[in-house]
């Protein structure tokens, strides 16, 4: 696709929106009130709004390599804080995807330069779940299980933040761990059992 095509596409999109509703952009400019904070992978195939079928204004989106939530990442922490405290989202979604390149890279022994400290966080997820992962003999299955466990650990990382803990107790904000299956286009809810996972670790991470 050429850059000129992008602007042509944009013109067509504006026209199509206005044909359906002449006030579309006037209304959109009044502000946002999203129900979801979506944290997903930067992978170009995993398009947050399209796969969820949400319209502009309905999802606050943050994407990075392998959908990570890292406590010293000022970018991710700012997004979480703003979404929870100021936009009052009711749902936080961590959405991974099978065959994630970031997860794949973390499973290999290689010096990837500036990516090393980022991928180290995924290697740590592997270490935490080493027994389960090493018991899976099929390499693809092990890889995709790490994708799921990484989503689970990033959900826990979200729950380690003070702003989310406060919202969890005050208004029962919901955390969801999902995986997008590129092969089928389907979104899978991992149905993470948070009370069970958190019961033994909140004595460490509770900020109350
Ligand atoms: Co990815």
CSV table of N, CA and C and ligand atoms in Angstrom, one decimal, residues 41 43 97 100-101, ligand 1:
chain,number,residue,atom,x,y,z
A,41,UNK,N,-0.7,-7.0,21.9
A,41,UNK,CA,0.6,-7.1,21.2
A,41,UNK,C,0.6,-6.1,20.0
A,43,UNK,N,1.7,-6.7,17.2
A,43,UNK,CA,1.7,-7.5,16.0
A,43,UNK,C,0.6,-6.9,15.1
A,97,UNK,N,-1.6,-13.4,21.8
A,97,UNK,CA,-2.0,-14.1,20.6
A,97,UNK,C,-1.0,-15.3,20.3
A,100,UNK,N,3.1,-15.6,18.8
A,100,UNK,CA,3.6,-14.3,19.1
A,100,UNK,C,5.1,-14.3,18.9
A,101,UNK,N,5.6,-13.4,18.0
A,101,UNK,CA,7.0,-13.3,17.7
A,101,UNK,C,7.8,-12.9,19.0
B,1,LIG,CO1,2.9,-10.8,19.4
